[in-house]
Coordinates of C-alpha atoms (C1' of nucleotides) in Angstrom, one line a residue:
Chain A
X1 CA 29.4 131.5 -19.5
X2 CA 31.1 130.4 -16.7
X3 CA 34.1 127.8 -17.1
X4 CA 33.3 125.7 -13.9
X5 CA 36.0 124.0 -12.6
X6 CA 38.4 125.2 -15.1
X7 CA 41.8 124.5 -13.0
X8 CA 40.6 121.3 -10.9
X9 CA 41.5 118.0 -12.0
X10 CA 38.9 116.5 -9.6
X11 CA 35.1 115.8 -10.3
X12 CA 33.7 117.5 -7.3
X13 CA 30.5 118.3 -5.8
X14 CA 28.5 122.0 -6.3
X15 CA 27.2 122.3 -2.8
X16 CA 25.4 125.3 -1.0
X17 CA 27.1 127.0 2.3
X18 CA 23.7 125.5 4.5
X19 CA 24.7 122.2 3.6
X20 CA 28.7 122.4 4.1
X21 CA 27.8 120.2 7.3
X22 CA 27.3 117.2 5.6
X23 CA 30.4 117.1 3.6
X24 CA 33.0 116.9 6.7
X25 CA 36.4 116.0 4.5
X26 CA 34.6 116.0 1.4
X27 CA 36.1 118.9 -1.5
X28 CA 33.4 120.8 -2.9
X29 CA 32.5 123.6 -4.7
X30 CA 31.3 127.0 -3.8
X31 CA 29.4 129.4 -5.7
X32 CA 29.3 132.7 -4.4
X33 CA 30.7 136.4 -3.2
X34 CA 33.3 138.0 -1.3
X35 CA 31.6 139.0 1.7
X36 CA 35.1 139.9 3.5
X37 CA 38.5 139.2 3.5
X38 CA 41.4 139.2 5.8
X39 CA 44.7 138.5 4.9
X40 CA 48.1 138.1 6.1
X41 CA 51.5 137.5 3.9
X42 CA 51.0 134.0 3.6
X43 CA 47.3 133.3 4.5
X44 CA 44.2 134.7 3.0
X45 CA 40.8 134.1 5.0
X46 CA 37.8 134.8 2.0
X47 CA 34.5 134.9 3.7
X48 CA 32.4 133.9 1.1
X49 CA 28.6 134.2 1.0
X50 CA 26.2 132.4 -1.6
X51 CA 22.6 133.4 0.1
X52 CA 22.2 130.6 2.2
X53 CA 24.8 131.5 4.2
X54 CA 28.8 133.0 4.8
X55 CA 31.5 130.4 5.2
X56 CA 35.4 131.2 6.0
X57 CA 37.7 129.9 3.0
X58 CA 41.5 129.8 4.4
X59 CA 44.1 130.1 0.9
X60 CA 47.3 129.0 2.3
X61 CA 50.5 130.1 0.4
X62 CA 51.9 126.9 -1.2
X63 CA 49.0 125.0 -0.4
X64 CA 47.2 126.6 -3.8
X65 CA 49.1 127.5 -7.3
X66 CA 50.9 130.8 -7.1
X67 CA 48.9 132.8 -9.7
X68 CA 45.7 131.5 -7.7
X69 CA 47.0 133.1 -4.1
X70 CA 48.6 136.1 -5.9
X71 CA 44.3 136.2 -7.2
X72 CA 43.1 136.4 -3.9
X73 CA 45.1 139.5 -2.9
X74 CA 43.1 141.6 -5.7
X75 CA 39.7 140.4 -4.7
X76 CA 37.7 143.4 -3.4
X77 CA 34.0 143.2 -1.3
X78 CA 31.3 141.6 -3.6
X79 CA 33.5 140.2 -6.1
X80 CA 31.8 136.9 -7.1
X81 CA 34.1 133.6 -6.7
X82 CA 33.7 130.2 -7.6
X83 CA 36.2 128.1 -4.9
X84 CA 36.9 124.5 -4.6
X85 CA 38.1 123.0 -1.6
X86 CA 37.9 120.9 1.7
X87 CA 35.4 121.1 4.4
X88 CA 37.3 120.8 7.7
X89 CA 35.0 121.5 11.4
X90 CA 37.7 124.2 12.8
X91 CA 37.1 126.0 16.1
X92 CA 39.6 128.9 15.3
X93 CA 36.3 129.1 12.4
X94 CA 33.6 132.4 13.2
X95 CA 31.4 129.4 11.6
X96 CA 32.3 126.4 13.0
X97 CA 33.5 125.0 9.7
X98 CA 36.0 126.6 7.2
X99 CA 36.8 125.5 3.8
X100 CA 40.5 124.9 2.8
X101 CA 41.0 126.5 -0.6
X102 CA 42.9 124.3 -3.3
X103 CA 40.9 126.5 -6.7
X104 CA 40.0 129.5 -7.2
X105 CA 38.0 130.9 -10.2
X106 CA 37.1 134.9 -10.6
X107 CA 33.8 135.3 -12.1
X108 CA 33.9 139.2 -11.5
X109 CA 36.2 141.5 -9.9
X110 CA 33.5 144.1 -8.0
X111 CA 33.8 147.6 -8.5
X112 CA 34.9 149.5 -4.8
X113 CA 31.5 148.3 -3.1
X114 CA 29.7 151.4 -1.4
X115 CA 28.3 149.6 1.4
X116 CA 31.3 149.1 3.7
X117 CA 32.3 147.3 7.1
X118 CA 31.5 150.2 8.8
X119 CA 28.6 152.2 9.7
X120 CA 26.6 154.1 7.0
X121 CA 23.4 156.3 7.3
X122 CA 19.7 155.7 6.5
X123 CA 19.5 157.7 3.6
X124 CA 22.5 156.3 1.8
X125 CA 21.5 152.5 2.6
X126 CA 18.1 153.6 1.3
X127 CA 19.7 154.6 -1.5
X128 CA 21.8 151.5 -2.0
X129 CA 18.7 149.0 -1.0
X130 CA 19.5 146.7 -3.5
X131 CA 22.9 146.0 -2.3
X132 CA 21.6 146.4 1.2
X133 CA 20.1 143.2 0.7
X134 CA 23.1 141.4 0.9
X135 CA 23.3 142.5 4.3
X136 CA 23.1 139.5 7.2
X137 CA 19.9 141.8 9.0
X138 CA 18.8 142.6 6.1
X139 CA 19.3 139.4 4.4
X140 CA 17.4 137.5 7.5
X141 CA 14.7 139.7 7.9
X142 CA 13.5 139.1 4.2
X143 CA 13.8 135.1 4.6
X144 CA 11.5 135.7 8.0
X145 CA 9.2 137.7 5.8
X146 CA 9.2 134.9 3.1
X147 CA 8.8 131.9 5.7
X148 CA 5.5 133.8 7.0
X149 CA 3.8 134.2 3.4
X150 CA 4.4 130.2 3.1
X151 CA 3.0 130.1 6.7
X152 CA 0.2 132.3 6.0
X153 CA -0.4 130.3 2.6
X154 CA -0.4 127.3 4.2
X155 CA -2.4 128.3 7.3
X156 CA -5.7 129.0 4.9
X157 CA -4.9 126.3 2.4
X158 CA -4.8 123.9 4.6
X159 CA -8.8 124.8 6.1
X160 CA -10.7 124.5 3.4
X161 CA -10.0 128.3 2.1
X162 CA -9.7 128.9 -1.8
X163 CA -7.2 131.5 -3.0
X164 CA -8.8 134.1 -5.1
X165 CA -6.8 136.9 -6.7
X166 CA -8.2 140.4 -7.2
X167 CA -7.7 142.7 -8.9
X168 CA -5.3 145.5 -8.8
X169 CA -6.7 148.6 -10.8
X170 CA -10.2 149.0 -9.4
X171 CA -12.9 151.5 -10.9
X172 CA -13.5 153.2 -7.3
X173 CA -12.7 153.2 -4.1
X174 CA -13.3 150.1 -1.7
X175 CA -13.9 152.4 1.5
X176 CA -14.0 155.9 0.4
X177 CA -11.9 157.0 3.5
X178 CA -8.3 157.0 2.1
X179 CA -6.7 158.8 -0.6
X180 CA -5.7 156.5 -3.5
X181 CA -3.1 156.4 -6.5
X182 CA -4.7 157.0 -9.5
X183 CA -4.2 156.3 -12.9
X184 CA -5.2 157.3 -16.9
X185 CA -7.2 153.5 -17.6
X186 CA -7.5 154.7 -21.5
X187 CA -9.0 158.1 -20.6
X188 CA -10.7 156.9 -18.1
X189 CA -9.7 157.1 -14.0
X190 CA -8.7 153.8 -12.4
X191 CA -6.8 153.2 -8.9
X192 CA -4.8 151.3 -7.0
X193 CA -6.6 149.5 -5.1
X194 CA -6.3 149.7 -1.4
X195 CA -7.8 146.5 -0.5
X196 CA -9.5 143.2 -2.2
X197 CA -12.2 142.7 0.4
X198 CA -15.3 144.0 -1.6
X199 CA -14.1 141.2 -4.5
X200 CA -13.7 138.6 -1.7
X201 CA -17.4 139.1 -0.6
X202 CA -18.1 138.4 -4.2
X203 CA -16.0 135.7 -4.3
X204 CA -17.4 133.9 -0.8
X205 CA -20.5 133.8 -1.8
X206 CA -19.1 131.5 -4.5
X207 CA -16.3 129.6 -2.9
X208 CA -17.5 129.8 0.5
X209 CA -13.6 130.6 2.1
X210 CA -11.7 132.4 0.4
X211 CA -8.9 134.9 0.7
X212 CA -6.5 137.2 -1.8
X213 CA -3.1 137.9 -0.9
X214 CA -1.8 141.1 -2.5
X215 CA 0.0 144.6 -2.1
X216 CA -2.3 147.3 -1.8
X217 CA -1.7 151.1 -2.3
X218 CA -2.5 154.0 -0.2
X219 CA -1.6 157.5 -1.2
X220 CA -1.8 158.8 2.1
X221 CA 1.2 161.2 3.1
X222 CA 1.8 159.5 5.9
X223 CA 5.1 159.9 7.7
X224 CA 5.8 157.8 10.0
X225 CA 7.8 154.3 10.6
X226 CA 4.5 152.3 10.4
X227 CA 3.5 153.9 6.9
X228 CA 4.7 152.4 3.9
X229 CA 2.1 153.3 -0.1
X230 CA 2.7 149.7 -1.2
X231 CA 2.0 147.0 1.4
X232 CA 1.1 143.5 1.6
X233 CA -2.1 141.8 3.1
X234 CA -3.8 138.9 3.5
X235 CA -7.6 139.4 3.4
X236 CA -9.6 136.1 4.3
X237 CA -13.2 136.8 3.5
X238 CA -16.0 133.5 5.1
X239 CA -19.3 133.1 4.2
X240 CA -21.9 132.4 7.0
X241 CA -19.1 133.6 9.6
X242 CA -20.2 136.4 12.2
X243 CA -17.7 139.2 14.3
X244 CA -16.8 136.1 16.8
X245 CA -15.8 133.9 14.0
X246 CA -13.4 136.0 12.4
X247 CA -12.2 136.8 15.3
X248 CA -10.7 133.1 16.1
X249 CA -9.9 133.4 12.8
X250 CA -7.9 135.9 13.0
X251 CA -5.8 134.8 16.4
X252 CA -5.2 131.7 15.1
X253 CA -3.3 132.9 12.0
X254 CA -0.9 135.2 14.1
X255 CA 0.0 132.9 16.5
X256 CA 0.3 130.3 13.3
X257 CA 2.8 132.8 12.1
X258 CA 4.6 133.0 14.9
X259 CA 5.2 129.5 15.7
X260 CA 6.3 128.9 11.8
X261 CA 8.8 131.4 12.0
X262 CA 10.2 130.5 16.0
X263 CA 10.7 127.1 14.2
X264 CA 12.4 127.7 11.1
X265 CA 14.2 130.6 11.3
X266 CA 15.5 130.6 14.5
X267 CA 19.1 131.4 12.9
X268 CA 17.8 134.8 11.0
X269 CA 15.9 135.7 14.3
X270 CA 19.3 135.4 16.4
X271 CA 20.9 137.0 13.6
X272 CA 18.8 140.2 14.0
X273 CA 19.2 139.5 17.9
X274 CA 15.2 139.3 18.6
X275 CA 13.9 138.7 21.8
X276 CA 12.1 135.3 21.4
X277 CA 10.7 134.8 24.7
X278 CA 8.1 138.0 23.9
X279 CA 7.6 136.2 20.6
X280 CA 7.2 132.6 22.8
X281 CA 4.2 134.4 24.8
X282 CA 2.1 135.1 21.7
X283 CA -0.5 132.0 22.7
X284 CA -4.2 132.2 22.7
X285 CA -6.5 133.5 24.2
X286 CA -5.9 137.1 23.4
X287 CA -7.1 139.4 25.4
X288 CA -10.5 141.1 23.8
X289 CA -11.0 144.6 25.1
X290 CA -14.5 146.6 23.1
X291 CA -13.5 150.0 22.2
X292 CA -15.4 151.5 25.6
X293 CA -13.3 149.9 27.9
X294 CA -10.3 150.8 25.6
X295 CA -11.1 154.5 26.1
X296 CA -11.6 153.9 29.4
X297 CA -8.5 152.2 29.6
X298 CA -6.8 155.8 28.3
X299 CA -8.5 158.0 30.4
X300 CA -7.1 156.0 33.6
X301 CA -3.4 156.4 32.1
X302 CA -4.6 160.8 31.9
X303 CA -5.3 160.7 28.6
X304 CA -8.1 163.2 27.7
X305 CA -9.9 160.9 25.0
X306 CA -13.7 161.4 24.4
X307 CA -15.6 158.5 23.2
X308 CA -16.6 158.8 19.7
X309 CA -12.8 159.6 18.2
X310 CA -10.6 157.4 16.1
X311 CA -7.2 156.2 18.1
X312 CA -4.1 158.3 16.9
X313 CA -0.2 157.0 17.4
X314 CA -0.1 157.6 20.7
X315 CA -3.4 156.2 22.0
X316 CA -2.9 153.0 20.3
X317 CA 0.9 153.0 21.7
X318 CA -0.8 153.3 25.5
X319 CA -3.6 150.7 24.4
X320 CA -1.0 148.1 23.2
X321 CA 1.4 148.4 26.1
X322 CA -1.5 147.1 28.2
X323 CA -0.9 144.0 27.0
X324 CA 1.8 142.0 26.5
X325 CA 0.5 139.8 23.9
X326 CA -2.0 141.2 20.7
X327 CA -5.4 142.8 21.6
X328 CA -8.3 142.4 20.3
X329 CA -10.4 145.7 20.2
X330 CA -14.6 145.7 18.9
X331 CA -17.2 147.6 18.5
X332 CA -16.3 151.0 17.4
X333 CA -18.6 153.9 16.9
X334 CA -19.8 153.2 13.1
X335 CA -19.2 157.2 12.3
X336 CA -15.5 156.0 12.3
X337 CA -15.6 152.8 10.1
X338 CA -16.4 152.1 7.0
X339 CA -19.4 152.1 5.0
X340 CA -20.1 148.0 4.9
X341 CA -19.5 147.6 8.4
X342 CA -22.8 145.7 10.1
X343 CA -23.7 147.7 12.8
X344 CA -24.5 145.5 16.5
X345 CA -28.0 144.1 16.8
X346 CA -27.5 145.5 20.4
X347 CA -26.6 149.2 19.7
X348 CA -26.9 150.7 16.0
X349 CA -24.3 153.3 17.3
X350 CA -21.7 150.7 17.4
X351 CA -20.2 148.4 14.6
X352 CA -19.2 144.8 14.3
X353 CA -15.9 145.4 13.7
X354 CA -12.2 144.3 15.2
X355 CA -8.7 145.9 15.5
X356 CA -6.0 144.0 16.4
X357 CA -3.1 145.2 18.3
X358 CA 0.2 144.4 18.5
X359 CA 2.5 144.2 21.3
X360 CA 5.4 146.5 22.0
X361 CA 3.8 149.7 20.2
X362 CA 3.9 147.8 16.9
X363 CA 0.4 149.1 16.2
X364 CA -2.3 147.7 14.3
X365 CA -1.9 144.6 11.8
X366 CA -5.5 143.7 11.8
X367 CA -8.7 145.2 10.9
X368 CA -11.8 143.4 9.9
X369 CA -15.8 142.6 10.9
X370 CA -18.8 141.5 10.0
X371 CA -20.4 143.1 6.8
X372 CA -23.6 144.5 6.5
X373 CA -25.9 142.0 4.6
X374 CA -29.1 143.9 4.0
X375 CA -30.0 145.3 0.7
X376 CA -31.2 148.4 2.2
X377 CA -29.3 149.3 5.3
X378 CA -26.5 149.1 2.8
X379 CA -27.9 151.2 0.1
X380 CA -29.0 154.3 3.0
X381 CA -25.0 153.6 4.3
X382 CA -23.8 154.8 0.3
X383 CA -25.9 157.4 0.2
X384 CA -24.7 158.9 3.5
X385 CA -20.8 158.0 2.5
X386 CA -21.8 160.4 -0.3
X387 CA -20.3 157.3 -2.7
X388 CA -21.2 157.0 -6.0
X389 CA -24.1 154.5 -6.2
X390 CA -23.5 153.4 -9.6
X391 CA -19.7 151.8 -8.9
X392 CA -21.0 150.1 -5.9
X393 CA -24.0 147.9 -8.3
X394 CA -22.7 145.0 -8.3
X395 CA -21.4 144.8 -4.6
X396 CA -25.3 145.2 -4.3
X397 CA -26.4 142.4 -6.1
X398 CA -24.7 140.0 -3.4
X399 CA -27.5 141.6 -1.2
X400 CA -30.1 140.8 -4.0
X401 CA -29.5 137.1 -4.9
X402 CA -28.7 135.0 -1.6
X403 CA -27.5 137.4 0.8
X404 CA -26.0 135.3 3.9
X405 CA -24.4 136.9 7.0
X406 CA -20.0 137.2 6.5
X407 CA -17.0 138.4 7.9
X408 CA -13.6 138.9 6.8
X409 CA -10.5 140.7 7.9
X410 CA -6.9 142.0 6.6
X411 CA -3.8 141.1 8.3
X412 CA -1.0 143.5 7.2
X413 CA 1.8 141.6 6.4
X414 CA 4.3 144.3 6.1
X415 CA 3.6 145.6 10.1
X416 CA 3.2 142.3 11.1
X417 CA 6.9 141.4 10.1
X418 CA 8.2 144.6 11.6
X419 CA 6.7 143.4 14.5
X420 CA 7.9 139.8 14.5
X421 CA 11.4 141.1 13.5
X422 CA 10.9 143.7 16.4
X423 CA 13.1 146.2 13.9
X424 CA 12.2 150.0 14.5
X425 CA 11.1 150.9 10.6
X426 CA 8.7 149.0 8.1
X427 CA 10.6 150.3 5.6
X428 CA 13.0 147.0 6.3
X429 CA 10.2 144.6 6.7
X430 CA 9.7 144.6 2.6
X431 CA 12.5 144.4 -0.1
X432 CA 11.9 147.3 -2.3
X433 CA 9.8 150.2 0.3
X434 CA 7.7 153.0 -1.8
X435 CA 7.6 155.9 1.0
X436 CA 6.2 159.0 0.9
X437 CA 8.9 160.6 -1.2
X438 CA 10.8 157.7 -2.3
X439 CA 10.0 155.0 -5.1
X440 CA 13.7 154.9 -5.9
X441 CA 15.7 152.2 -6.4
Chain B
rU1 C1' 0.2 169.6 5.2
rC2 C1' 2.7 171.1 10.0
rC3 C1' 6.8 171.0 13.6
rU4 C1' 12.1 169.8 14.7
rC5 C1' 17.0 168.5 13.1
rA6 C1' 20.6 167.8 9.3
rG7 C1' 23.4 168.4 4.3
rU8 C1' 31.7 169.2 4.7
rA9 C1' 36.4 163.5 1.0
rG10 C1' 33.4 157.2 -1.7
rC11 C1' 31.1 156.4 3.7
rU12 C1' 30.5 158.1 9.0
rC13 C1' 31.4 162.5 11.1
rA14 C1' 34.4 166.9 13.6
rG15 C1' 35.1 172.0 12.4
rU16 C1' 29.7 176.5 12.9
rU17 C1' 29.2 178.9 19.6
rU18 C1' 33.8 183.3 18.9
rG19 C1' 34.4 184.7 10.5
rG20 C1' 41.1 184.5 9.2
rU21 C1' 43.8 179.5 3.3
rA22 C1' 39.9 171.9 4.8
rG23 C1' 40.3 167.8 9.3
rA24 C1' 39.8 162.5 11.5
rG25 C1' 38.4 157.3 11.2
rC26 C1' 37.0 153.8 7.7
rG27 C1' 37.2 152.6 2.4
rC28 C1' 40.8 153.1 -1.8
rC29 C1' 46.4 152.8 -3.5
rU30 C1' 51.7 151.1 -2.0
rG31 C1' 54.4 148.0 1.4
rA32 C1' 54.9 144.4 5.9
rC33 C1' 52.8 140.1 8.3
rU34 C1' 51.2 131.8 8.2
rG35 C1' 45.0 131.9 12.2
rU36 C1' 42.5 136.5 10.9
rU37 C1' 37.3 137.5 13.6
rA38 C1' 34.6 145.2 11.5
rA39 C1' 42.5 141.7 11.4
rU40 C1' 46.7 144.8 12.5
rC41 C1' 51.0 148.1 11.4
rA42 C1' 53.7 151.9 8.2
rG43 C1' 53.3 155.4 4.0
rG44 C1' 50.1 157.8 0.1
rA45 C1' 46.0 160.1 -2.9
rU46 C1' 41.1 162.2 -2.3
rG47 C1' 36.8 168.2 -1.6
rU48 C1' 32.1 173.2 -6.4
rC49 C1' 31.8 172.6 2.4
rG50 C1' 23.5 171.0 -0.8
rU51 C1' 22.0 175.3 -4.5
rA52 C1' 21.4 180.6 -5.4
rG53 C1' 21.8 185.3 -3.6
rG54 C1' 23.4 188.8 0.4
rU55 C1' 26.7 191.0 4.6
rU56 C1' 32.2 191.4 5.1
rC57 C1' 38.8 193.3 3.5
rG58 C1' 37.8 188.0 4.1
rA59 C1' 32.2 183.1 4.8
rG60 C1' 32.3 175.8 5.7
rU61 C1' 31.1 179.4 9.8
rC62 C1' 26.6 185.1 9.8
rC63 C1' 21.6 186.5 7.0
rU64 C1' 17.6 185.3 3.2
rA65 C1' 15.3 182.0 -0.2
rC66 C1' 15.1 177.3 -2.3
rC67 C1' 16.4 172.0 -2.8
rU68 C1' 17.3 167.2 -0.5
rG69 C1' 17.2 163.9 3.6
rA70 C1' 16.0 162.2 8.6
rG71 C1' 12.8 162.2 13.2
rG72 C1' 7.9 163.1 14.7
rA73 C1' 2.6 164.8 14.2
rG74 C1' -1.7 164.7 11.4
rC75 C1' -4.0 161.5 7.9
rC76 C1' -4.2 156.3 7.7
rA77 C1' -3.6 150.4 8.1

RNA sequence: UCCUCAGUAGCUCAGUUUGGUAGAGCGCCUGACUGUUAAUCAGGAUGUCGUAGGUUCGAGUCCUACCUGAGGAGCCA
């Protein structure tokens, strides 16, 4: 229980440090933590932080009660604090406005805090990632990832899409080309699933547009900055849509994204001192390269890349930098995608599917295509897979009882922030990272 | 799974080349300072040198194995 106000005399207003604007003059209270402190004899400056953002408090000697300024010599980093005081605009303020202290209340004297003022190395703030948090980059970066899942929400809500969860522990494999986490289902195997998309194409054909919006696991021991197991995508899946559709679809979300998070969180993008204007570019059309042309496009920079391989690292790195806004890349050779991909009325060697790039090496953050509709042209694609028949039953009856053309894609949200935030690793692109070798804290 | 680099104070690191009794900055503790901006100044405490073996009169330093972490590749999105 905390005794609010337990020293002032005054009824005063709760306020958070966003607002402190509107209350020029006004006393208020704050609720919040020591994010720093500087202090001379007869002055103490608290930086305090309550999640919405840092103010400077200024104690004065004889301005406050002695035991209160003798208080706010023993505060350490993180201690949480509960001040009363004036808002006055200051210029001498890092802030612009600063708070003039006249009550202090200690909720909690912090321990020594491990993360200090100065620098500190990867592993350790990996270690510490749940104090890291209350880190300005890393504290911005997480409200930029949380304004894009309210964009991205909003963006398919908003046209006519329903939101359709699905499930997490799946009998099988969706694709059959990734490794998956597996677990004991009550002696029986079940996995992680690594994507919703074979439930969405259940769940189109019933709600026409629909999308799930979920993390996914992939067991792969990948080692890199773009791999994280657990990640977050959005998976819009539209009945009666075709490669072209999806492919609007798909650009119009990004650059939905994009303009959500240039207009609300222009602070937290400063904060983490992006480059806007590459962000200001991101406007349609996109360019839309077919996987040819992008091969062709390697083998003019010297790369040595026969047609028919699947692009590593460094080929997508040259393919991306092309461009200076995301790319769209179709029609791969079918040997590399998956199993449901429809193959192109034009050329059954290639498949009705699109990658999309990002800019500035960021990689891919979208994959997606048109399905293949056709009972049996799906059933020969299982048996070559060498997928077990049985699981996949009732993904064939949506070919049995009104099979329509559709198309769906994943955007992943994880890549697509570490783009945005144009920061080096996904592992700070989502709160809590599971990496190949870490699941700790 | 492979390649490369690293592991020394709470943190970041120097010391390893050339073996000879453990160092700095920050943080922490004490004190000074009425406008600080990673505040500053003076003083102080702090170590199983990743682990286990080996070489040597003597190992943080050289050798071997292992563990942990980071960077990258592959795989993958």
């Amino acid at each position: 229980m905390l005794f609010f106000r337990k020293k002032g005399g005054l009824s005063v207003d709760f306020v958070y440090i966003k607002d402190v604007s509107k209350y020029s003059e006004k006393e208020i209270t704050i609720k919040g933590w020591l994010y720093n402190k500087r202090s001379s004899g007869k002055i103490h400056f608290l930086l305090i932080r309550d999640g919405t953002g840092i103010i400077q408090s200024v104690a004065v000697k004889g301005e406050i009660s002695e035991e209160e300024f003798q208080m706010c010599d023993k505060l350490t980093q993180e201690s949480s604090i509960i001040v009363s005081g004036v808002v006055r605009e200051d210029d001498r303020s890092p802030e612009g406005y600063e708070l003039s202290i006249k009550h202090i209340d200690i909720v909690h004297i912090s321990e020594p805090y491990p993360i200090t003022k100065k620098e500190h190395g990867v592993s350790f703030l990996m270690d510490h990632r749940h104090l890291w948090l209350r880190s300005k980059k890393q504290h911005a970066i997480l409200r930029i990832r949380a304004e894009a899942i309210k964009a991205i929400r909003d963006f398919f809500d908003n046209r006519g899409f329903t939101l359709i969860d699905t499930p997490i522990l799946t009998p099988s494999a969706c694709e059959g080309t990734t490794t998956l986490f597996e677990t004991d289902y009550f002696g029986e195997k079940a996995y992680l699933t690594q994507s919703g998309q074979l439930y969405n194409e259940a769940t189109c054909m019933a709600f026409g547009k629909v999308y799930c919006f979920g993390p996914t696991f992939r067991a792969e021991k990948s080692k890199t900055r773009r791999h994280v197991t657990e990640f977050w995508q959005v998976e819009p899946e539209i009945a009666y849509a075709d490669l072209e559709d999806i492919m609007g679809w798909a650009e119009n979300l990004i650059i939905y994204i994009i303009e959500r998070v240039l207009e609300k969180r222009k602070d937290d993008l400063k904060t983490i001192e992006r480059d806007t204007k590459l962000l200001e570019n991101i406007k349609s059309p996109f360019p839309r390269i077919t996987y040819t042309e992008a091969v062709d496009i390697l083998n003019k920079k010297g790369e040595k890349f026969k047609w028919g391989g699947d692009f590593g690292a460094s080929e997508e790195m040259i393919i991306s930098e092309s461009f200076d806004k995301p790319v769209h890349v179709t029609l791969f050779p079918s040997s590399i995608k998956a199993f449901y991909m429809k193959s192109s009325p034009e050329d059954e060697k290639l498949a009705l599917g699109v990658d999309i790039l990002a800019p500035e090496g960021y990689g891919e953050i979208v994959g997606g295509g048109q399905r293949e509709d056709n009972l049996e042209i799906l059933e020969k694609r299982i048996k070559e897979h060498n997928l077990p028949r049985k699981a996949f039953e009732w993904y064939l009856d949506l070919r049995r009882y009104g099979s329509v053309p559709h198309a769906g894609f994943g955007l992943g949200l994880d890549r697509t922030i570490t783009w945005i935030c144009g920061i080096h690793h996904i592992r700070e692109s989502i709160p809590f990272p599971r990496l190949l070798d870490r699941v700790y804290p």
